[in-house]
Amino acid sequence: MSAPASLALQGSMVLTNLRLVDGDGSEPQEGLALVIEDGVIAVVVPETSPAARDGVDLGGAFVMPGLVNMHNHFSLSLPGPGGDAVSALGPHDLALYMADAARRTLLAGVTTVRCVAEKGGADFALRRAIDAGLVAGPRIRTAGRALCCTGGHGHDTDDTLECDGADGFARGVRSQISLGADLIKLMISGGIAGEHEQITTPQLTRDEMAAAISTAHSWGRRVTAHAGPAAVIAEAVELGLDCVEHGYELTPEVAALMAAHGTALVPTLVVTRAQAFFDDLGVPPWMQERSLAAGDRHLQSYRFALDAGVEVLLGSDMPPYWHFEETTAIVRELEHMQQGGLAPLDVIRAATSAPARWLGDEGRYGMLRPGHAADLIAMPGDPTAGIEALRGIDFVMRGGVVVRDDRARAVVAS
């Protein structure tokens, strides 16, 4: 017999007196109760049902699926003193640092993450530890180390793997899959954080992209790419790219191409509006200037994607739990998505059911329906009326286990 997990992985509970906001873009539903058994929503019943008797009263809170952050880095290290301190961590310290980041991420209401470049393989160990109940954190889907060319974007930290030539990139893909990667991340252009490059710098050849994408697809893995310029994105989309990260400089034509091919966009709008975060980390002036100067074009690019019907998905890039502009980075990203033209109901979908579908996990989480994981958040305000309501998140559950309940603490304090 194995030793019991240190943390509860599945819980059973009935939640009543709530207003249900599903992840499918529908309006809130009242008069319902969620019956949770062994970490899964067993049935949704009228709150007058005998099955709802003796449930936990949520006081009329709005309840929606937990957030899915599709651009996550637990080991992020940007240029500057803050990032240098992370890069200097040894493997044991790094693992503990990332475990703490995972715990904070979960408490911020993010119940699933897609990691898109982590250091030294620690993400695989962290995933195992969370799944075993050894540490608290969200469900992890990870790309392992991102693949870049020699000297390419992110080459100076070990969250990337330098590859060259079609054979090199094919081997790089296989190396991450052999470790347990759920997807593959490519660095196909320059970006904000590379001192000796520009956002518009193409970094992979057509043959390199084709080899990586076809190899990943052959192994049943989807591919996303750090990418800024339209021409580079267009070439990758034609080769079968499944998702674009950032997309700083899309055009209407390239956005239309993405929509036609079913290529999603994770816009990470907050990264070109993050001066306070950069100041916290001591990010050097050249990077701050590059980031802030890209902000207007980045927002225009996002609007081109919306107009073309590209599926957009939530991704913060910044640590989602970071206290930023009087909320968290993940909520601030959602607010930017709304302010950029996405209706609140569509923002909710982009943060819940749509990412689950991209990850191949449709039916497992991302909606509040029977058979789905009981991953959910609650708040007093109505997020369908304005996504800023998520600033009031005060209850987080993962797998039927309550991991945060601010209201319970308030009762005890009073």
Coordinates of C-alpha atoms in Angstrom, one line a residue:
M1 CA 0.0 0.0 0.0
S2 CA 1.3 3.4 -1.0
A3 CA 1.6 6.2 1.5
P4 CA -1.4 8.7 1.5
A5 CA -1.0 11.9 -0.4
S6 CA -0.1 14.9 1.8
L7 CA -2.8 17.0 0.2
A8 CA -6.3 16.1 -0.7
L9 CA -6.6 15.6 -4.5
Q10 CA -10.4 15.1 -4.7
G11 CA -13.3 16.3 -2.7
S12 CA -17.0 15.8 -2.4
M13 CA -19.4 18.7 -1.6
V14 CA -22.6 20.3 -2.6
L15 CA -22.6 24.0 -3.4
T16 CA -25.8 26.0 -3.2
N17 CA -27.1 29.6 -3.5
L18 CA -25.0 30.4 -6.4
R19 CA -25.3 31.9 -9.9
L20 CA -23.8 29.6 -12.4
V21 CA -21.6 31.0 -15.2
D22 CA -20.6 28.2 -17.5
G23 CA -17.6 28.4 -19.8
D24 CA -19.7 28.2 -23.0
G25 CA -20.5 31.8 -23.2
S26 CA -24.0 31.5 -21.8
E27 CA -25.7 33.9 -19.4
P28 CA -25.7 33.2 -15.6
Q29 CA -28.2 30.6 -14.4
E30 CA -29.9 30.9 -11.0
G31 CA -31.6 28.4 -8.7
L32 CA -29.1 25.6 -9.3
A33 CA -26.8 23.5 -7.0
L34 CA -23.6 21.7 -7.9
V35 CA -23.2 18.2 -6.6
I36 CA -19.6 17.3 -6.5
E37 CA -18.4 13.7 -5.9
D38 CA -14.8 12.6 -5.8
G39 CA -13.5 15.8 -7.5
V40 CA -16.0 15.7 -10.4
I41 CA -19.3 17.5 -10.9
A42 CA -21.8 14.6 -10.6
V43 CA -24.9 16.5 -11.4
V44 CA -26.3 20.0 -11.6
V45 CA -29.7 20.1 -9.8
P46 CA -32.3 22.7 -8.8
E47 CA -31.3 24.0 -5.4
T48 CA -34.7 22.9 -4.1
S49 CA -33.8 19.3 -4.9
P50 CA -33.2 16.8 -2.0
A51 CA -29.7 16.3 -3.4
A52 CA -28.9 19.9 -2.5
R53 CA -29.9 19.6 1.1
D54 CA -27.2 20.6 3.6
G55 CA -25.0 22.1 0.9
V56 CA -22.5 24.9 1.3
D57 CA -24.2 28.2 0.9
L58 CA -22.2 30.5 -1.4
G59 CA -24.3 33.5 -0.6
G60 CA -25.4 34.2 -4.1
A61 CA -21.9 34.3 -5.5
F62 CA -21.2 34.0 -9.2
V63 CA -19.5 30.8 -9.9
M64 CA -17.5 30.0 -13.1
P65 CA -14.9 27.5 -14.2
G66 CA -11.3 28.0 -12.9
L67 CA -9.1 30.0 -15.2
V68 CA -6.8 28.3 -17.8
N69 CA -3.5 30.3 -18.3
M70 CA -2.2 29.3 -21.7
H71 CA 1.1 31.3 -21.5
N72 CA 2.7 30.4 -18.2
H73 CA 6.3 30.4 -16.9
F74 CA 7.0 29.3 -13.4
S75 CA 10.7 29.9 -13.9
L76 CA 10.5 33.2 -15.7
S77 CA 13.8 35.2 -15.7
L78 CA 13.8 38.5 -17.6
P79 CA 16.9 40.6 -18.0
G80 CA 17.8 42.6 -14.8
P81 CA 18.5 41.8 -11.1
G82 CA 15.1 40.1 -10.5
G83 CA 15.6 37.7 -13.4
D84 CA 19.3 37.2 -12.6
A85 CA 18.4 36.0 -9.1
V86 CA 16.1 33.3 -10.6
S87 CA 18.7 32.2 -13.2
A88 CA 21.3 31.8 -10.4
L89 CA 19.1 29.3 -8.5
G90 CA 20.5 25.8 -8.2
P91 CA 18.2 22.9 -9.2
H92 CA 16.9 22.3 -5.7
D93 CA 16.2 26.0 -5.0
L94 CA 14.6 26.3 -8.4
A95 CA 12.2 23.4 -7.8
L96 CA 11.1 25.0 -4.5
Y97 CA 10.7 28.4 -6.2
M98 CA 8.5 26.9 -8.9
A99 CA 6.5 25.0 -6.4
D100 CA 5.7 28.3 -4.5
A101 CA 4.8 29.9 -7.8
A102 CA 2.4 27.0 -8.6
R103 CA 0.7 27.5 -5.2
R104 CA 0.3 31.2 -5.7
T105 CA -1.0 30.6 -9.2
L106 CA -3.7 28.3 -7.9
L107 CA -4.7 30.7 -5.2
A108 CA -5.1 33.4 -7.9
G109 CA -7.9 31.3 -9.5
V110 CA -5.8 29.6 -12.2
T111 CA -6.6 25.8 -12.0
T112 CA -4.8 24.8 -15.2
V113 CA -1.7 26.1 -16.9
R114 CA 0.0 25.6 -20.2
C115 CA 3.8 26.1 -19.5
V116 CA 5.6 27.3 -22.6
A117 CA 9.3 27.2 -21.5
E118 CA 10.6 26.1 -18.1
K119 CA 14.1 25.7 -16.8
G120 CA 16.0 22.4 -16.6
G121 CA 13.1 20.0 -16.8
A122 CA 11.8 21.1 -13.4
D123 CA 8.3 21.5 -14.8
F124 CA 8.0 17.7 -15.3
A125 CA 9.0 17.1 -11.6
L126 CA 6.5 19.8 -10.5
R127 CA 3.7 18.2 -12.5
R128 CA 4.4 14.8 -10.9
A129 CA 4.5 16.4 -7.4
I130 CA 1.2 18.2 -7.9
D131 CA -0.5 15.1 -9.4
A132 CA 0.7 13.1 -6.4
G133 CA -0.6 15.6 -3.9
L134 CA 2.9 16.6 -2.6
V135 CA 2.5 20.3 -3.4
A136 CA -0.4 22.5 -4.2
G137 CA -0.8 23.8 -7.7
P138 CA -2.8 23.9 -10.9
R139 CA -3.1 21.1 -13.5
I140 CA 0.0 21.4 -15.7
R141 CA 0.3 20.9 -19.4
T142 CA 3.8 21.7 -20.5
A143 CA 6.0 22.2 -23.5
G144 CA 9.2 21.5 -21.5
R145 CA 12.0 23.6 -22.9
A146 CA 11.2 25.8 -25.9
L147 CA 13.2 25.2 -29.1
C148 CA 15.3 28.1 -30.5
C149 CA 18.1 28.5 -33.0
T150 CA 21.6 29.1 -31.9
G151 CA 21.6 32.6 -30.4
G152 CA 17.8 32.8 -30.8
H153 CA 15.2 34.1 -28.5
G154 CA 15.7 32.9 -25.0
H155 CA 19.0 31.2 -25.8
D156 CA 20.7 32.6 -22.7
T157 CA 18.7 30.6 -20.2
D158 CA 18.1 26.9 -19.9
D159 CA 14.4 27.1 -20.5
T160 CA 15.3 26.8 -24.2
L161 CA 17.1 24.2 -26.2
E162 CA 19.3 25.5 -29.1
C163 CA 18.8 23.5 -32.3
D164 CA 19.9 24.1 -35.9
G165 CA 18.8 22.6 -39.2
A166 CA 15.8 20.5 -39.9
D167 CA 17.3 17.4 -38.3
G168 CA 18.3 19.4 -35.2
F169 CA 14.7 20.7 -34.7
A170 CA 13.2 17.2 -35.3
R171 CA 15.6 15.9 -32.6
G172 CA 14.7 18.8 -30.3
V173 CA 11.0 18.0 -30.6
R174 CA 11.6 14.3 -29.9
S175 CA 13.8 15.2 -26.9
Q176 CA 11.0 17.1 -25.2
I177 CA 8.4 14.5 -26.0
S178 CA 10.6 11.8 -24.5
L179 CA 10.5 13.8 -21.2
G180 CA 6.8 14.0 -21.3
A181 CA 6.0 17.2 -23.1
D182 CA 2.3 17.7 -23.9
L183 CA 3.0 20.2 -26.7
I184 CA 5.9 21.9 -28.4
K185 CA 7.0 25.5 -28.3
L186 CA 9.1 27.1 -31.0
M187 CA 10.9 30.5 -31.0
I188 CA 10.4 31.6 -34.6
S189 CA 11.2 35.3 -34.3
G190 CA 12.8 37.8 -32.0
G191 CA 11.0 39.4 -29.1
I192 CA 10.9 41.9 -26.4
A193 CA 13.4 40.3 -24.0
G194 CA 16.3 39.6 -26.5
E195 CA 18.9 42.4 -26.4
H196 CA 20.6 41.5 -29.6
E197 CA 17.5 41.0 -31.8
Q198 CA 14.4 42.8 -32.7
I199 CA 10.7 41.7 -32.5
T200 CA 10.8 41.4 -36.3
T201 CA 13.9 39.3 -36.5
P202 CA 13.1 35.9 -38.3
Q203 CA 15.0 33.1 -36.5
L204 CA 14.0 29.8 -38.1
T205 CA 14.2 28.7 -41.7
R206 CA 11.2 27.2 -43.4
D207 CA 12.8 23.8 -43.3
E208 CA 13.4 24.0 -39.6
M209 CA 9.8 25.1 -38.9
A210 CA 8.4 22.4 -41.2
A211 CA 10.5 19.7 -39.5
A212 CA 9.5 20.7 -36.0
I213 CA 5.8 21.0 -36.8
S214 CA 5.5 17.8 -38.8
T215 CA 7.5 15.8 -36.2
A216 CA 5.3 17.1 -33.4
H217 CA 2.2 16.4 -35.2
S218 CA 3.4 12.9 -36.0
W219 CA 3.7 12.3 -32.3
G220 CA 0.3 13.7 -31.6
R221 CA 1.5 17.0 -30.1
R222 CA 0.3 20.5 -31.1
V223 CA 2.8 23.3 -31.7
T224 CA 2.7 26.9 -30.5
A225 CA 5.2 29.6 -31.4
H226 CA 6.6 32.7 -29.9
A227 CA 6.2 35.1 -32.9
G228 CA 5.9 38.7 -33.6
P229 CA 6.1 39.7 -37.4
A230 CA 3.3 38.9 -39.8
A231 CA 5.4 37.4 -42.5
V232 CA 7.0 34.8 -40.2
I233 CA 3.6 33.9 -38.7
A234 CA 2.1 33.5 -42.1
E235 CA 4.8 31.0 -43.2
A236 CA 4.4 29.0 -40.0
V237 CA 0.6 28.9 -40.3
E238 CA 0.9 27.6 -43.8
L239 CA 3.1 24.8 -42.4
G240 CA 0.5 23.8 -39.8
L241 CA 1.3 25.9 -36.7
D242 CA -1.5 25.5 -34.2
C243 CA -1.1 28.6 -32.1
V244 CA 0.7 32.0 -32.0
E245 CA 2.0 33.6 -28.8
H246 CA 2.0 37.4 -28.7
G247 CA 1.5 38.1 -32.4
Y248 CA 2.7 41.7 -32.0
E249 CA 2.5 42.7 -35.7
L250 CA -0.4 40.8 -37.3
T251 CA -2.0 42.2 -40.4
P252 CA -5.7 41.7 -41.5
E253 CA -4.5 39.3 -44.2
V254 CA -2.4 37.2 -41.8
A255 CA -5.2 37.2 -39.2
A256 CA -7.6 35.9 -41.9
L257 CA -5.1 33.2 -42.8
M258 CA -4.9 32.1 -39.1
A259 CA -8.7 32.0 -38.9
A260 CA -8.9 29.9 -42.1
H261 CA -6.3 27.4 -40.7
G262 CA -7.8 27.3 -37.2
T263 CA -4.6 28.8 -35.7
A264 CA -5.3 30.3 -32.3
L265 CA -3.8 33.4 -30.7
V266 CA -2.6 33.9 -27.2
P267 CA -2.1 37.7 -27.2
T268 CA -0.5 38.4 -23.8
L269 CA -1.5 42.0 -24.1
V270 CA -0.2 42.8 -20.6
V271 CA 3.4 42.3 -21.6
T272 CA 3.5 45.5 -23.6
R273 CA 1.7 47.4 -20.7
A274 CA 3.8 46.2 -17.8
Q275 CA 6.1 49.0 -16.7
A276 CA 5.4 48.6 -13.0
F277 CA 6.2 44.9 -13.3
F278 CA 9.5 45.7 -15.1
D279 CA 10.3 48.2 -12.5
D280 CA 9.8 45.6 -9.8
L281 CA 12.3 43.3 -11.5
G282 CA 14.8 46.0 -12.4
V283 CA 14.4 45.3 -16.1
P284 CA 16.8 47.4 -18.1
P285 CA 15.7 50.5 -20.1
W286 CA 16.3 49.0 -23.5
M287 CA 13.7 46.2 -22.8
Q288 CA 11.2 48.5 -21.2
E289 CA 11.4 50.9 -24.2
R290 CA 10.9 48.1 -26.7
S291 CA 8.0 46.7 -24.8
L292 CA 6.1 49.9 -24.2
A293 CA 6.8 51.1 -27.8
A294 CA 5.1 47.9 -29.1
G295 CA 1.9 48.5 -27.1
D296 CA -0.2 50.3 -29.7
R297 CA 0.7 48.0 -32.6
H298 CA 0.2 45.0 -30.4
L299 CA -3.4 46.1 -29.5
Q300 CA -4.1 46.8 -33.2
S301 CA -2.8 43.3 -34.0
Y302 CA -5.2 41.8 -31.4
R303 CA -8.1 43.7 -33.0
F304 CA -7.2 42.4 -36.4
A305 CA -7.4 38.9 -35.0
L306 CA -10.8 39.5 -33.4
D307 CA -12.2 41.0 -36.6
A308 CA -11.0 38.0 -38.6
G309 CA -12.6 35.5 -36.2
V310 CA -9.3 34.1 -34.8
E311 CA -9.9 32.1 -31.6
V312 CA -8.1 34.0 -28.8
L313 CA -7.1 32.3 -25.6
L314 CA -6.0 33.7 -22.2
G315 CA -2.3 33.9 -21.5
S316 CA -0.5 36.2 -19.1
D317 CA 3.2 35.6 -19.7
M318 CA 3.7 37.5 -16.4
P319 CA 3.3 35.4 -13.3
P320 CA -0.5 35.2 -13.1
Y321 CA -0.5 35.9 -9.3
W322 CA 1.7 39.0 -9.5
H323 CA 0.1 42.0 -7.7
F324 CA -0.2 44.4 -10.5
E325 CA -2.3 47.6 -11.0
E326 CA -4.5 46.8 -7.9
T327 CA -5.3 43.3 -9.0
T328 CA -3.4 40.2 -10.3
A329 CA -1.6 40.0 -13.7
I330 CA -4.1 37.3 -14.9
V331 CA -7.1 39.5 -14.2
R332 CA -5.4 42.5 -15.8
E333 CA -4.8 40.4 -18.9
L334 CA -8.5 39.5 -19.0
E335 CA -9.4 43.2 -18.6
H336 CA -7.1 44.1 -21.6
M337 CA -8.8 41.5 -23.7
Q338 CA -12.2 43.0 -22.9
Q339 CA -11.0 46.6 -23.4
G340 CA -9.5 45.5 -26.7
G341 CA -12.9 44.5 -28.1
L342 CA -13.8 41.0 -26.7
A343 CA -17.2 40.8 -25.0
P344 CA -17.2 39.6 -21.4
L345 CA -19.0 36.3 -22.3
D346 CA -16.4 35.7 -24.9
V347 CA -13.5 36.6 -22.5
I348 CA -14.9 33.9 -20.1
R349 CA -14.9 31.4 -22.9
A350 CA -11.4 32.4 -23.9
A351 CA -10.3 31.8 -20.3
T352 CA -12.0 28.4 -19.7
S353 CA -13.6 26.1 -22.2
A354 CA -11.7 27.3 -25.3
P355 CA -8.2 26.6 -23.8
A356 CA -9.4 23.2 -22.6
R357 CA -10.5 22.3 -26.1
W358 CA -7.1 23.5 -27.6
L359 CA -5.3 21.3 -25.1
G360 CA -7.4 18.3 -26.1
D361 CA -9.1 18.2 -22.7
E362 CA -12.6 19.1 -23.8
G363 CA -15.0 17.4 -21.4
R364 CA -12.5 17.2 -18.6
Y365 CA -12.6 20.8 -17.3
G366 CA -13.4 24.3 -18.5
M367 CA -17.1 24.1 -18.0
L368 CA -19.4 23.4 -15.0
R369 CA -21.2 20.3 -16.2
P370 CA -21.6 16.7 -15.1
G371 CA -18.4 14.8 -15.8
H372 CA -16.1 17.9 -15.7
A373 CA -13.6 18.4 -12.9
A374 CA -14.9 20.6 -10.1
D375 CA -12.4 23.3 -10.8
L376 CA -14.1 26.6 -10.1
I377 CA -13.9 30.2 -8.8
A378 CA -16.5 32.4 -7.2
M379 CA -16.9 36.1 -6.7
P380 CA -19.6 38.6 -5.6
G381 CA -19.8 40.5 -8.9
D382 CA -21.1 39.3 -12.3
P383 CA -18.2 38.6 -14.7
T384 CA -20.7 38.5 -17.6
A385 CA -21.5 42.1 -17.0
G386 CA -17.8 43.1 -16.8
I387 CA -14.7 41.0 -16.5
E388 CA -13.4 43.3 -13.8
A389 CA -15.6 41.4 -11.5
L390 CA -12.8 38.8 -11.2
R391 CA -10.9 41.3 -9.1
G392 CA -13.2 40.1 -6.4
I393 CA -12.4 36.4 -6.6
D394 CA -12.7 35.1 -3.0
F395 CA -13.2 31.3 -3.5
V396 CA -11.2 28.8 -5.4
M397 CA -11.8 25.1 -5.7
R398 CA -9.7 22.5 -7.6
G399 CA -11.0 18.9 -7.9
G400 CA -13.7 19.5 -5.4
V401 CA -11.2 20.6 -2.8
V402 CA -11.5 24.2 -1.5
V403 CA -8.0 25.8 -1.7
R404 CA -9.1 29.4 -0.9
D405 CA -12.1 30.8 0.9
D406 CA -11.7 34.4 1.9
R407 CA -15.3 34.5 3.2
A408 CA -14.7 31.7 5.7
R409 CA -11.6 33.6 7.1
A410 CA -13.7 36.8 7.3
V411 CA -16.3 35.0 9.4
V412 CA -13.6 33.6 11.7
A413 CA -12.0 37.1 12.0
S414 CA -15.3 38.7 13.0

